[in-house]
Coordinates of C-alpha atoms and ligand atoms in Angstrom, one line a residue:
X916 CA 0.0 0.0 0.0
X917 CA 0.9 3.5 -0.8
X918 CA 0.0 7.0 -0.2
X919 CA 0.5 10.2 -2.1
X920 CA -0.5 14.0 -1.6
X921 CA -1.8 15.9 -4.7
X922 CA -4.9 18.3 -5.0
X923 CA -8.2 18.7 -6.8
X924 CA -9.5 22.0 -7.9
X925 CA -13.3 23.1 -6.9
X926 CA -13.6 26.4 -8.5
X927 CA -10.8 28.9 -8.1
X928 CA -9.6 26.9 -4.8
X929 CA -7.2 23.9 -4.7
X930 CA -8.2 21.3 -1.9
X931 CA -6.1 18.5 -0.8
X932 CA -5.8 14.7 -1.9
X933 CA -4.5 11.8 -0.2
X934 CA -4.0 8.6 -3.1
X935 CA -3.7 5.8 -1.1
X936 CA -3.3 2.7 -3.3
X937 CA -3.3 -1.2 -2.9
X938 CA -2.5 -4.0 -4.6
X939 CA -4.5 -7.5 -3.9
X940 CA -3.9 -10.9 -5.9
X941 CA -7.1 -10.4 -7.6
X942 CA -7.9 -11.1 -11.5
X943 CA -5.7 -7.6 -12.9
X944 CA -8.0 -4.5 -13.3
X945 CA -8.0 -0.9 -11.6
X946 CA -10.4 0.5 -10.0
X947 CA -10.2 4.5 -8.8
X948 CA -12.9 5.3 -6.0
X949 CA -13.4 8.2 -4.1
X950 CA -15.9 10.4 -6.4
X951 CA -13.9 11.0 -9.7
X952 CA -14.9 12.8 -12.7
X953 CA -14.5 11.1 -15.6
X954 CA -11.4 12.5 -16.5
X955 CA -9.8 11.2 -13.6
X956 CA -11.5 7.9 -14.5
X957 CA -9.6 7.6 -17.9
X958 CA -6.4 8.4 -15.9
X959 CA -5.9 4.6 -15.5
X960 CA -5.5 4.2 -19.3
X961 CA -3.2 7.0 -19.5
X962 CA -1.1 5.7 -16.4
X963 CA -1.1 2.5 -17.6
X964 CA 0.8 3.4 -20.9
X965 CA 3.0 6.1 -19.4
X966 CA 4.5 3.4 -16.9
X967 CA 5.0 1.2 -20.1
X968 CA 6.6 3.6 -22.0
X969 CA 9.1 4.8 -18.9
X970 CA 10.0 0.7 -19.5
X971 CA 8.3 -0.1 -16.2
X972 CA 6.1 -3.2 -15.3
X973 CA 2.2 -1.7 -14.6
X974 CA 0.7 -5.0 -11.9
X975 CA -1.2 -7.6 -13.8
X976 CA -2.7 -7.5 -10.4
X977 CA -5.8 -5.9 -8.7
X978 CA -5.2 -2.1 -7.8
X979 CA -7.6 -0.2 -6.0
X980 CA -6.9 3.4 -6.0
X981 CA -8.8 5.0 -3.4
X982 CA -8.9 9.4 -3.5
X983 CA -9.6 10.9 -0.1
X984 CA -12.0 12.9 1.2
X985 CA -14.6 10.3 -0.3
X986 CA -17.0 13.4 -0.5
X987 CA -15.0 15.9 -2.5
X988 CA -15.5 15.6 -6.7
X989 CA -12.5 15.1 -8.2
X990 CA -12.0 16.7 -11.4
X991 CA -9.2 17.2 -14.1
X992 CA -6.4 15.4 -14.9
X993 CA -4.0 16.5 -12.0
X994 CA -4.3 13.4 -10.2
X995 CA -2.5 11.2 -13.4
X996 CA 0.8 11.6 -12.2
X997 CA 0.5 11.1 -8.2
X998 CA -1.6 7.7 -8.7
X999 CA 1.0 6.8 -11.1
X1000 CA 3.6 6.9 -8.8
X1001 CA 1.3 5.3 -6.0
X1002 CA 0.4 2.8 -7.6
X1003 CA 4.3 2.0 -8.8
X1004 CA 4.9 2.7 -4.8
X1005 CA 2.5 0.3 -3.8
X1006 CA 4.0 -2.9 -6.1
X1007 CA 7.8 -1.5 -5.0
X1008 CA 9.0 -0.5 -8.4
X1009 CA 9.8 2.8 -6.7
X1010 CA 11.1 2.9 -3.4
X1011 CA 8.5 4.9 -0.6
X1012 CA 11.5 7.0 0.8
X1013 CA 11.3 9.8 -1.4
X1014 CA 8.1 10.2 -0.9
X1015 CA 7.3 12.0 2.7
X1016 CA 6.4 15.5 2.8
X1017 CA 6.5 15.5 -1.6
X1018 CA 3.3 16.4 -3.2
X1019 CA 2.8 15.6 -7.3
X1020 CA 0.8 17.2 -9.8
X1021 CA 0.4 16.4 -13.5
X1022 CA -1.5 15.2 -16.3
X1023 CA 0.4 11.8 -18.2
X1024 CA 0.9 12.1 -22.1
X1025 CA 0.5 8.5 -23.6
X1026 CA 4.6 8.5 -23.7
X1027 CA 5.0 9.5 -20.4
X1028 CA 5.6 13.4 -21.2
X1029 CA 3.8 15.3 -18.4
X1030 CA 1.4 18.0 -19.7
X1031 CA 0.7 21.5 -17.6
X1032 CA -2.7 21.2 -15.9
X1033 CA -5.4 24.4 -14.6
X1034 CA -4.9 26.2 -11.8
X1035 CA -1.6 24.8 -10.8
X1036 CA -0.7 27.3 -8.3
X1037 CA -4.1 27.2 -6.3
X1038 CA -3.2 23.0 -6.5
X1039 CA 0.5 23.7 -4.7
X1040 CA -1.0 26.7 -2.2
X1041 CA -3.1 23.4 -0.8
X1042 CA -0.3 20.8 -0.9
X1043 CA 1.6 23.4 0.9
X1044 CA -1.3 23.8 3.5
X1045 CA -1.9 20.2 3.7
X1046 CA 1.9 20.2 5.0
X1047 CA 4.3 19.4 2.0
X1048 CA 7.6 21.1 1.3
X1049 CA 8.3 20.2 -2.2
X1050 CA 6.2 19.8 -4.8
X1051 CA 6.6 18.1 -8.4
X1052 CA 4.7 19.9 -11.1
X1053 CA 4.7 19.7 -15.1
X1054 CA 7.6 21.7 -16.0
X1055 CA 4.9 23.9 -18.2
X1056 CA 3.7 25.2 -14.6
X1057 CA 6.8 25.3 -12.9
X1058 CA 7.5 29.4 -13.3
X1059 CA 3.0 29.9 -12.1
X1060 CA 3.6 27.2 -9.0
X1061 CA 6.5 29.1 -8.1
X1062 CA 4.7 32.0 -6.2
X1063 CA 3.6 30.0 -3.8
X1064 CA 5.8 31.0 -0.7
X1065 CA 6.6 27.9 1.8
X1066 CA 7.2 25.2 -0.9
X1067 CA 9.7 24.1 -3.2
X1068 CA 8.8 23.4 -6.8
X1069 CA 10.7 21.4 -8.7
X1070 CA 9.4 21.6 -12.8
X1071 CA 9.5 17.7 -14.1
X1072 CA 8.8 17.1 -18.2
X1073 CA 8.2 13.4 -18.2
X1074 CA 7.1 10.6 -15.7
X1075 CA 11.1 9.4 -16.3
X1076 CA 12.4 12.9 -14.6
X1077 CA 10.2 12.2 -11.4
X1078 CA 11.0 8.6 -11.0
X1079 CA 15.3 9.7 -11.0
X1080 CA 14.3 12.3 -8.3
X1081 CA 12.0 10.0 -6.7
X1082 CA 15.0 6.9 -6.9
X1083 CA 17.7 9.7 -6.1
X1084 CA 19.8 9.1 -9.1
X1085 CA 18.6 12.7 -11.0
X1086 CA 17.3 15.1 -8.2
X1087 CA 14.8 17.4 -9.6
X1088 CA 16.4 21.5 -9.5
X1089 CA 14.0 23.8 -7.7
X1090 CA 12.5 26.8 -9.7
X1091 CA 13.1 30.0 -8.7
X1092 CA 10.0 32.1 -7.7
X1093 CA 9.7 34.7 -10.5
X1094 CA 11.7 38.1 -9.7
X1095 CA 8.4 40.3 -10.2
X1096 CA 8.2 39.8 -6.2
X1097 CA 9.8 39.9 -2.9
X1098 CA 9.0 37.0 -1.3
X1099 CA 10.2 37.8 2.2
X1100 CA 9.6 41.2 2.0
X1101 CA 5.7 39.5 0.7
X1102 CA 5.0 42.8 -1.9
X1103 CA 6.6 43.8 -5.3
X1104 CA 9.9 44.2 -6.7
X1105 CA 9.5 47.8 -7.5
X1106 CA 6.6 49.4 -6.5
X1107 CA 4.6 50.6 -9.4
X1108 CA 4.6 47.4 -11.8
X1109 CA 1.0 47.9 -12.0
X1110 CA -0.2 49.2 -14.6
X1111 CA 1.0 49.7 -18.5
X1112 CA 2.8 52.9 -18.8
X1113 CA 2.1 52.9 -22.5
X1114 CA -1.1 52.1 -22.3
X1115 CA -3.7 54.5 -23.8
X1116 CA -3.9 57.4 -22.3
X1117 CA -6.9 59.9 -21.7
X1118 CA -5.7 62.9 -23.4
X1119 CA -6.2 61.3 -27.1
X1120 CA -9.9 61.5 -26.3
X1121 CA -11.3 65.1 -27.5
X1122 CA -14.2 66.5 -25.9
X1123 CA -15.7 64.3 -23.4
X1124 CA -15.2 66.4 -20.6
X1125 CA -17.7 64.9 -18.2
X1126 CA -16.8 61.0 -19.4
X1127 CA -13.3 62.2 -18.4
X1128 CA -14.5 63.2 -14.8
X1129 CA -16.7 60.2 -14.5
X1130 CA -13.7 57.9 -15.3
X1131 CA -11.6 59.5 -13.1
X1132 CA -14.4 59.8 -10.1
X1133 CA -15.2 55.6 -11.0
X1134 CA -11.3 55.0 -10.3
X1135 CA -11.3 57.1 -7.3
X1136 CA -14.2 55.3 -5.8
X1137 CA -14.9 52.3 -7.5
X1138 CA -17.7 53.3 -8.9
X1139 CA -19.3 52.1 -11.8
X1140 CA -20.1 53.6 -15.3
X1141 CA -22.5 53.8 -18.0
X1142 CA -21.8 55.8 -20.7
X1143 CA -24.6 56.9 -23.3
X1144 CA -24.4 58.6 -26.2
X1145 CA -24.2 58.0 -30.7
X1146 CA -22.0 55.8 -32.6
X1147 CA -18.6 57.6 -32.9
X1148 CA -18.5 59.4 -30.1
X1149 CA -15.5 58.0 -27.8
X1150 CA -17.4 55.5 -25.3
X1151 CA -15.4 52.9 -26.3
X1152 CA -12.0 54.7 -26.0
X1153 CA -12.8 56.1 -22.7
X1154 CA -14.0 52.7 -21.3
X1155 CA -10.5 51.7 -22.6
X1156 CA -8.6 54.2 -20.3
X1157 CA -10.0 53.4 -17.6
X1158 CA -8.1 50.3 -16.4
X1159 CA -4.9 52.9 -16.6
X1160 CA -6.6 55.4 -14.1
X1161 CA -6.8 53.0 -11.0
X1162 CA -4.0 51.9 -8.3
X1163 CA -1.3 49.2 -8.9
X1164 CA -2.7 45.9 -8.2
X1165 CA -1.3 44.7 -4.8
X1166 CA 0.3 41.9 -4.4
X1167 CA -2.5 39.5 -2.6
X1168 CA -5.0 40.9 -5.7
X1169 CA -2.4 39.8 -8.4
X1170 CA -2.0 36.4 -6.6
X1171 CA -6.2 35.8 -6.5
X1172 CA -5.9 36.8 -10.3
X1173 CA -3.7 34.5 -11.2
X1174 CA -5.2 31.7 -9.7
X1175 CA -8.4 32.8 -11.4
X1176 CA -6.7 32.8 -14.6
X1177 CA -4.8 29.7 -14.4
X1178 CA -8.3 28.5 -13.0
X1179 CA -9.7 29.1 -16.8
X1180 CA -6.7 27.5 -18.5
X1181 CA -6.1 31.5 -19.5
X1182 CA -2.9 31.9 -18.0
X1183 CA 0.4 32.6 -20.2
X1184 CA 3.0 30.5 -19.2
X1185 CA 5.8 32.3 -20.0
X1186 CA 4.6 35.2 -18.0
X1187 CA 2.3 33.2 -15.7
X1188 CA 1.6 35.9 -13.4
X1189 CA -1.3 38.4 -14.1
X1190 CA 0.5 41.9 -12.6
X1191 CA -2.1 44.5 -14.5
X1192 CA -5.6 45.5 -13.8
X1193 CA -7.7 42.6 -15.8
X1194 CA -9.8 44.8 -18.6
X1195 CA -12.4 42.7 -20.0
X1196 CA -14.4 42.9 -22.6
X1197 CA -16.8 40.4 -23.5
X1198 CA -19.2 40.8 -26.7
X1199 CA -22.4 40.6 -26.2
X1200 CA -23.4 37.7 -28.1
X1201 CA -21.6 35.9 -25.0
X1202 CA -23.5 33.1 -23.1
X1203 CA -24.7 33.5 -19.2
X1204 CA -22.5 30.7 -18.1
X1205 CA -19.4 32.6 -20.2
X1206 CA -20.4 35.8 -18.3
X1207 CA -21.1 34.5 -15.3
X1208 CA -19.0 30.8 -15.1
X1209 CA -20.1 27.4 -15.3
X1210 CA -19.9 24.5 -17.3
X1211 CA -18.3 20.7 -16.4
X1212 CA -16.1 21.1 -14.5
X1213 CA -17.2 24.6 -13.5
X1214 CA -14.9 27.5 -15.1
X1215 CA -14.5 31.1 -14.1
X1216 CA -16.6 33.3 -16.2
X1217 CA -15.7 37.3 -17.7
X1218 CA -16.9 38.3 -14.1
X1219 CA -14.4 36.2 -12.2
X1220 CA -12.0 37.1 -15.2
X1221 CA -12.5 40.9 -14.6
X1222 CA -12.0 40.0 -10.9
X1223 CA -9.8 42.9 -9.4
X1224 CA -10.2 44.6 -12.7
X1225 CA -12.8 45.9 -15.1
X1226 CA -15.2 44.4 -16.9
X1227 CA -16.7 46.5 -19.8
X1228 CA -20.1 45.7 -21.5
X1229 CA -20.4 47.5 -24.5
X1230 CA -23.7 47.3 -26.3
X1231 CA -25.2 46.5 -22.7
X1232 CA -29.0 46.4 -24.1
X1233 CA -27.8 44.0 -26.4
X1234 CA -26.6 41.3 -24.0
X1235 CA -28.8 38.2 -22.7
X1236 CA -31.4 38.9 -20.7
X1237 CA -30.7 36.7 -18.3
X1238 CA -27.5 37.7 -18.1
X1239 CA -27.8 41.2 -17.5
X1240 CA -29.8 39.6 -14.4
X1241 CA -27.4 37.6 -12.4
X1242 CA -24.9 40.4 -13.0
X1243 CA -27.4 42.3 -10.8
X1244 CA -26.5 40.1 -8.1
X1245 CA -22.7 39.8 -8.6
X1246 CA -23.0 43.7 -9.1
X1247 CA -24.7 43.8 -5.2
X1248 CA -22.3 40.4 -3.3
X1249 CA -18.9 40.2 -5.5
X1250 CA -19.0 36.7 -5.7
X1251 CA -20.3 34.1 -8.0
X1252 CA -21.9 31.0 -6.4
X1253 CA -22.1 27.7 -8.6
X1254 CA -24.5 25.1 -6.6
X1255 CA -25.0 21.6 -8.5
X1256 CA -25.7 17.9 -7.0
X1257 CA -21.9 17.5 -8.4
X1258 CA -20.4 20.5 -7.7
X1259 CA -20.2 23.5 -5.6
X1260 CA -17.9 26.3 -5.6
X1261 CA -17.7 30.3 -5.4
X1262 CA -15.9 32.1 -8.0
X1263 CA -14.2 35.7 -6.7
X1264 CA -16.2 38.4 -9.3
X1265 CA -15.0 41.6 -7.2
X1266 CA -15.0 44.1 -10.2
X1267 CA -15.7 47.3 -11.6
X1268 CA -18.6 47.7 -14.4
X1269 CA -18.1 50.3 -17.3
X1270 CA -20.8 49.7 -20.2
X1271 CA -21.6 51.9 -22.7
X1272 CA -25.1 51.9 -25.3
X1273 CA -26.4 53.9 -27.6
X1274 CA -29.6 55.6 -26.9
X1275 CA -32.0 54.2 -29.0
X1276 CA -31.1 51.0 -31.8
X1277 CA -29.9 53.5 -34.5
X1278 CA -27.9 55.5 -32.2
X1279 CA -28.7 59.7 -32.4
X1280 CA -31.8 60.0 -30.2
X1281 CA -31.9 63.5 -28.9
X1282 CA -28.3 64.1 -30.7
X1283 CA -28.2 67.8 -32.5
X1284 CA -26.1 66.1 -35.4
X1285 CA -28.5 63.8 -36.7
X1286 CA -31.8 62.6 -36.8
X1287 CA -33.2 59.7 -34.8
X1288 CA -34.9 57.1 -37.3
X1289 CA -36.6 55.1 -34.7
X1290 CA -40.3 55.0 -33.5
X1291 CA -41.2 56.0 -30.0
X1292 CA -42.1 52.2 -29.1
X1293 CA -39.0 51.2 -30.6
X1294 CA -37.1 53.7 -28.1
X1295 CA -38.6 52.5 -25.3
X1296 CA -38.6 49.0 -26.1
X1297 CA -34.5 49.3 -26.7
X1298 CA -34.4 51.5 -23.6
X1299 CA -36.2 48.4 -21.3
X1300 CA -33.7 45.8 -22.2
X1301 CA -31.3 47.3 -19.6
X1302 CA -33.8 47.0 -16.3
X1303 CA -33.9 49.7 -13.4
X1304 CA -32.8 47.7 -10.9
X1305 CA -29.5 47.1 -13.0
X1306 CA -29.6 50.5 -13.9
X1307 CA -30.2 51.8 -10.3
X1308 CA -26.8 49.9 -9.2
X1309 CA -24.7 51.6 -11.2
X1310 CA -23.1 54.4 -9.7
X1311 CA -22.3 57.7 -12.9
X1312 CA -24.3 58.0 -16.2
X1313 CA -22.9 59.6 -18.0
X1314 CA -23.7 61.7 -21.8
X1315 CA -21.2 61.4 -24.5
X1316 CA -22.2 63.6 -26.9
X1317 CA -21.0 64.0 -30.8
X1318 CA -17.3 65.3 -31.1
X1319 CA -17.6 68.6 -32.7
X1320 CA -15.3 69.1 -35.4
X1321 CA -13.8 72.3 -33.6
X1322 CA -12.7 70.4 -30.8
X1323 CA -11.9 67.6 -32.9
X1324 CA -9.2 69.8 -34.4
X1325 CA -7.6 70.9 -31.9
X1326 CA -4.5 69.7 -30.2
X1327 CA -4.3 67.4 -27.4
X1328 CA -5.2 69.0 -24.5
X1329 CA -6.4 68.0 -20.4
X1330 CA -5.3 65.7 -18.3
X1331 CA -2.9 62.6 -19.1
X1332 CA -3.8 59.3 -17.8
X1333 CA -0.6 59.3 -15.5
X1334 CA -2.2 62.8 -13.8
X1335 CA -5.7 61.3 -13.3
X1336 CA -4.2 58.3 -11.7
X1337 CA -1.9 60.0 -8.9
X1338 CA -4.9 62.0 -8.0
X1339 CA -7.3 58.9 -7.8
X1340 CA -4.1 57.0 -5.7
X1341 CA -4.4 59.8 -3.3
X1342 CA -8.0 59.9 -2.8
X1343 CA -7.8 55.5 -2.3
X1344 CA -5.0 56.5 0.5
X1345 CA -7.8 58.4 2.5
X1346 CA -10.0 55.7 1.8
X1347 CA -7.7 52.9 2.6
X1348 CA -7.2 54.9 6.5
X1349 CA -11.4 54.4 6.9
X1350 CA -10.8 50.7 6.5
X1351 CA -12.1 50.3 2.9
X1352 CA -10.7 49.6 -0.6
X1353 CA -13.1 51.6 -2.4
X1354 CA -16.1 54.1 -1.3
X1355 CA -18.3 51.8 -3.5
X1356 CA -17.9 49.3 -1.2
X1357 CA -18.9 51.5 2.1
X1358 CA -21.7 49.4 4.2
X1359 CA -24.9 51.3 4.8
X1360 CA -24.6 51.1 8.5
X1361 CA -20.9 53.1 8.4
X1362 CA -21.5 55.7 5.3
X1363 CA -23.6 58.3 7.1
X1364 CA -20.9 58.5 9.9
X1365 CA -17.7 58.2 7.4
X1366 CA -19.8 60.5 4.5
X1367 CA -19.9 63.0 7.2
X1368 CA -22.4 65.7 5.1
X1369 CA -22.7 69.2 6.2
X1370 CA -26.3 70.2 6.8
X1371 CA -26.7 71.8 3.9
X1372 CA -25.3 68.9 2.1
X1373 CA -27.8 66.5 3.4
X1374 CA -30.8 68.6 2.5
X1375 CA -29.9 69.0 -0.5
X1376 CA -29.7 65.5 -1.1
X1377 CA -33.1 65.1 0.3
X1378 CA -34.8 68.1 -1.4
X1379 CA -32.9 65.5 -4.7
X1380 CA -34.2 62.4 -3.4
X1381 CA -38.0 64.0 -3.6
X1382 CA -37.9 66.1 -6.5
X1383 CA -36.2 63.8 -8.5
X1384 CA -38.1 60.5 -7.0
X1385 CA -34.6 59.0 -6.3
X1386 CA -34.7 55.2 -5.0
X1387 CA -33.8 54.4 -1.4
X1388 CA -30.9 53.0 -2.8
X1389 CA -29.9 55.5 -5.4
X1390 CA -30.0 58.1 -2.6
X1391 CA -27.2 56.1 -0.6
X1392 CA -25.5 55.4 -4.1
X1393 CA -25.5 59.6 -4.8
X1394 CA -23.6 60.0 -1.1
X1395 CA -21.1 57.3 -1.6
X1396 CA -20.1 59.1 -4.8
X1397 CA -20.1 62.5 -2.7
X1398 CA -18.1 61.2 -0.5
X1399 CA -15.6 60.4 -3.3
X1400 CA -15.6 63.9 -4.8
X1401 CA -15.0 65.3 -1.4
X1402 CA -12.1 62.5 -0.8
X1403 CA -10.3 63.6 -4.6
X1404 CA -10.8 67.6 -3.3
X1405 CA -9.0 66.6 0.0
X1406 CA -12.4 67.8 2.3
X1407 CA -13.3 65.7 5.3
X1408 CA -17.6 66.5 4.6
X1409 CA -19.2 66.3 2.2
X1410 CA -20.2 69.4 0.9
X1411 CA -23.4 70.4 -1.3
X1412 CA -20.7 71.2 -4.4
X1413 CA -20.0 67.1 -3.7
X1414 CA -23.8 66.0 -3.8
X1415 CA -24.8 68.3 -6.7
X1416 CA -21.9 67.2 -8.6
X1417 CA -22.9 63.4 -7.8
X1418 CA -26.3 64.4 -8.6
X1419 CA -25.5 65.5 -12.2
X1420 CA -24.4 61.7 -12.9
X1421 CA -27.5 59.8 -12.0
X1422 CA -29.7 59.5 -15.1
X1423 CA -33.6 60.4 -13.4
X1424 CA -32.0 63.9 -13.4
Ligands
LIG2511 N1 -13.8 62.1 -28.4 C1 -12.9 61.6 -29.3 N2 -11.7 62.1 -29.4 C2 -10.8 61.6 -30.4 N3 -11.2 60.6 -31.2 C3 -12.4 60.1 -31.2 C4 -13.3 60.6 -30.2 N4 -14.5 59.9 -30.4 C5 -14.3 59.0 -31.4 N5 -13.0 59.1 -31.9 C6 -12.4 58.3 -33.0 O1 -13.5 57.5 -33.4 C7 -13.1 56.1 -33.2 C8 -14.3 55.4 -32.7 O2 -14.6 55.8 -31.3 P1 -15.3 54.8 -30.3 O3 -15.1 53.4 -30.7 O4 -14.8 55.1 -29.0 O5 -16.8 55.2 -30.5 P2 -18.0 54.7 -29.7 O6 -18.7 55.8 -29.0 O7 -17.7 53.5 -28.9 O8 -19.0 54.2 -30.9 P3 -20.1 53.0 -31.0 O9 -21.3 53.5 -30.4 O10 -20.2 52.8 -32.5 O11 -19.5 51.9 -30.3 C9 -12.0 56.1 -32.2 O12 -11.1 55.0 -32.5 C10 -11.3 57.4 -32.5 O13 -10.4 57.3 -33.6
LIG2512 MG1 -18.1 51.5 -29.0
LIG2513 ZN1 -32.7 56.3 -33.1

C-alpha cells in the first residue's frame, strides 16, 4: 500500500488529496474510488501506458486506488501523475522513501511526457497547506507554482524525470520564484509594476469632458459607469482608459488573479503571473454561463475574469437577458456562487462595471447632429432591455455627446492618464485609512458616519431624493459618490458642491 498527496480544484480553490493505493492478488483491473470525474477515470489508461513507455512493469494484479476525502469531486487530470507513482509505490517498483512531505501534480501524455494542468498554483497553495515542502509539477507550470511561498517546486517534463528524483539518481532542481516579487519582504519588486505605462492614455480623447470626470471619479471610488451617447463618439475609447486610471494591483490581488486565470486555462506561461488591472471585454453575443461561469467542471466566467479589474459591456441592451440579471447580483455580493448535486464552488467576481449603449437602436436619439430614425415604441422597447434595478446599481451615467469638429481639431489637451491616476491614488489612500478599498464598497450602516455631510449637504440630497423620486438605494449610491468627490478635493464632509456634482451623474435627473 501507498499514499500520495496531490490536490483537486473546486472552483478557483485547490483542496487536498491523499492517493492511497493497494495492490490484492485479484484477476488484474484498476479501479479509482473516491468520487472521480470522468477525466480522472480515464487516468488509469493513461497511467497504464505512461509506466510502459518509462519501461516499467504496470501490476497484472488488482489495484484499488482510493482518492480521499470520499466526498470531494475530483475533477481534471492532475491526479494522473501522483496515482501513477502510488500505484508503482505500492508494487515496489519505486522505493516509498522519497516520498514523505512530496506532493505531485500532473496530467500523463500516452509516452510519459507530463502535460501543464489548470490552476496549478491554487493546486500547490493546498499541498503546501496540507503540509508538504516540495512539490513536483509539469515543467509547463513550474514558473505559475512558483509564487507560492513555503514550498519548493521542482518543474518535471516526463514521468522518467520524477522517478530519477524519486529513486535519487537525478534530483529534480527547484525553480526559482519569479523576480516580479519579494517573497520575504511579501510585496513587489518595484513598486509601481502595476499598470501599463504605454497604455492608452486619456488625453487622445477630444471632448468628453464629463466621461473624463466620470472615469476618473469611477477609479477614485470604484464606482461604476455607463456611458450613453451615438456611434462615434468615444465611449469605447474612454472605457478603454479606464483600467490605466486605477492603483497598482497589490500583491494579494495579483495572486487571487492569477489563480483565477490559471483557474480558466487563460494563464500565459511564459509570464504566468497576471500583474495588470484585468480589462475585460466580453461581446455581447456571450453566453450566461461565459459571463457568469459554469460548465463541467465549473470554469470562471468574464466576471471572475474581470475580478480585481474591469469588466466593460459595450452594447449592454444587447446582452442576454438573463445575463444582465445575475450580474445584478454579482454587481450587489462580488462573488459568484455555482450550486449543482456534483459540484459547488464560489468564484471571486469583485470588479468594476463600465458599459456603454447607444440611446436608442440606431444610435442619435436626442443628438443635434442627426436625426433619430426610430419610433417612440421602438425607443422604449431598446431602452427596457437594460432593467432599473441594474440601472439603479450603477453608480455615474454619463452623456457622450457628438465630437464637434472644432474640438476635434484641436491639439491634445487636459489631463494625461498618469495625472488622473496619482490624484485617484491619493483619494484610495484616504480611503484605505477608513478601513475600505473603495467608497463603493462602504456598508450602509458606516456611510452616514464616514460620508460625514454638512447640513446643507444633506438637505440638498433630500430636497434631490423628492424632486427627482430617487430610490432608497440610489439616494445612498448619490452620497457614496459625494463622498468620493470630497475624498479627490481633500475635504473631510461632504459638501453640497459634492452631492450636486454626484447628482448630475444619475440619469432620473
Ligand atoms: N472624443 C474623441 N476624441 C478623439 N477621437 C475620437 C473621439 N471619439 C471618437 N474618436 C475616434 O473614433 C473612433 C471610434 O470611437 P469609439 O469606438 O470610442 O466610439 P463609440 O462611441 O464607442 O462608438 P459606437 O457607439 O459605435 O461603439 C476612435 O477610435 C477614434 O479614432
Ligand atoms: Mg463602441
Ligand atoms: Zn434612433
Amino acid at each position: 500500500m501507498s499514499r500520495i498527496t496531490s490536490a483537486a480544484l473546486t472552483g478557483v480553490d485547490g483542496a487536498p488529496v491523499e492517493i492511497e493505493v493497494r495492490i490484492s492478488s485479484l484477476l488484474p483491473r484498476v479501479d479509482i474510488v473516491g468520487l472521480p470525474e470522468a477525466a480522472v477515470r480515464e487516468s488509469a489508461a493513461r497511467v497504464r501506458a505512461a509506466v510502459g513507455a518509462v519501461g516499467l512493469r504496470f501490476p497484472d494484479r488488482r489495484v484499488t486506488v482510493n482518492l480521499a476525502p470520499a466526498e470531494l469531486r475530483k475533477s481534471g487530470a492532475a491526479l494522473d501523475l501522483p496515482i501513477a507513482i502510488g500505484i508503482l509505490a505500492a508494487c515496489a517498483e519505486v522505493p516509498n522513501e522519497g516520498l514523505p512531505g512530496l506532493a505531485l501534480i500532473g496530467e500523463l501524455a500516452l509516452d510519459g511526457r507530463l502535460r501543464g494542468v489548470r490552476g496549478a498554483l491554487s493546486l500547490v497553495l493546498a499541498c503546501r497547506d496540507a503540509g508538504c515542502r516540495r512539490v513536483v509539477v509539469p515543467l509547463a507550470n513550474a514558473r505559475e507554482a512558483a509564487l507560492a511561498p513555503g514550498i519548493e517546486v521542482c518543474g518535471a517534463s516526463s514521468l522518467r524525470d520524477v522517478l530519477g528524483d524519486i529513486t535519487g539518481t537525478q534530483k529534480l532542481a527547484a525553480t526559482e520564484a519569479p523576480r516580479i516579487f519579494d517573497r520575504d519582504a511579501d510585496g513587489w519588486n518595484g513598486a509601481d509594476e502595476g499598470n501599463d505605462p504605454d497604455g492608452p492614455c486619456l488625453r487622445e480623447i477630444r471632448g468628453q469632458e464629463s466621461g473624463k470626470r466620470a472615469l476618473e471619479i469611477a477609479a477614485a471610488g470604484g464606482h461604476g459607469v455607463l456611458l450613453s451617447g451615438p456611434p462615434g463618439s468615444g465611449k469605447t475609447m474612454l472605457a478603454r482608459r479606464l483600467p490605466g486610471l486605477l492603483p497598482p494591483l497589490a500583491f494579494e490581488e495579483a495572486l487571487e488573479a492569477t489563480r483565477i486565470h490559471s483557474a480558466a486555462g487563460l494563464l500565459d506561461q511564459r509570464r504566468p503571473f497576471v500583474r495588470r488591472r484585468p480589462f475585460r471585454a466580453p461581446h455581447h453575443t456571450a453566453s450566461p454561463a461565459g459571463l457568469m461561469g459554469g460548465g463541467n467542471p465549473p470554469r470562471p466566467g468574464e466576471v471572475s475574469l474581470a475580478h480585481r479589474g474591469v469588466l466593460f459591456l459595450d452594447e449592454l441592451p444587447e446582452f442576454d437577458r438573463r445575463a444582465l440579471e445575475s450580474l445584478r447580483q454579482v454587481l450587489e455580493d462580488p462573488v459568484v456562487r455555482i450550486a449543482r448535486a456534483r459540484h459547488n464552488c464560489v468564484f471571486p467576481a469583485h470588479f468594476m462595471l463600465i458599459a456603454a449603449c447607444n440611446p436608442c437602436p440606431c444610435g442619435w436619439y436626442r443628438s443635434h447632429k442627426r436625426d433619430c430614425r426610430c419610433d417612440e415604441t421602438t425607443i422604449a422597447k431598446y431602452q427596457r432591455r437594460v432593467s432599473g434595478p441594474l440601472l439603479d446599481r450603477i453608480d455615474l451615467h454619463v452623456g457622450v455627446p457628438a465630437v464637434e469638429w472644432k474640438d476635434l481639431d484641436r491639439p491634445a489637451e487636459g489631463p494625461d492618464s498618469r495625472s488622473v491616476r496619482a490624484r485617484v491614488v491619493a483619494a484610495r489612500a484616504v480611503q484605505h485609512r477608513r478601513g475600505v478599498t473603495a467608497n463603493a464598497e462602504l456598508p450602509d450602516r458606516s456611510l452616514d458616519a464616514v460620508a460625514g455631510a454638512t447640513t446643507q449637504a444633506r438637505s440638498l440630497l433630500g430636497r434631490a431624493v423628492d424632486s427627482l423620486h430617487l430610490s432608497a438605494r440610489a439616494a445612498r449610491r448619490v452620497l457614496r459618490v459625494s463622498r468620493t468627490l470630497a475624498d479627490l478635493a481633500g475635504e473631510p464632509h461632504v459638501l453640497p458642491v459634492h452631492v450636486a456634482e454626484a447628482l448630475g451623474f444619475r440619469h432620473e435627473s
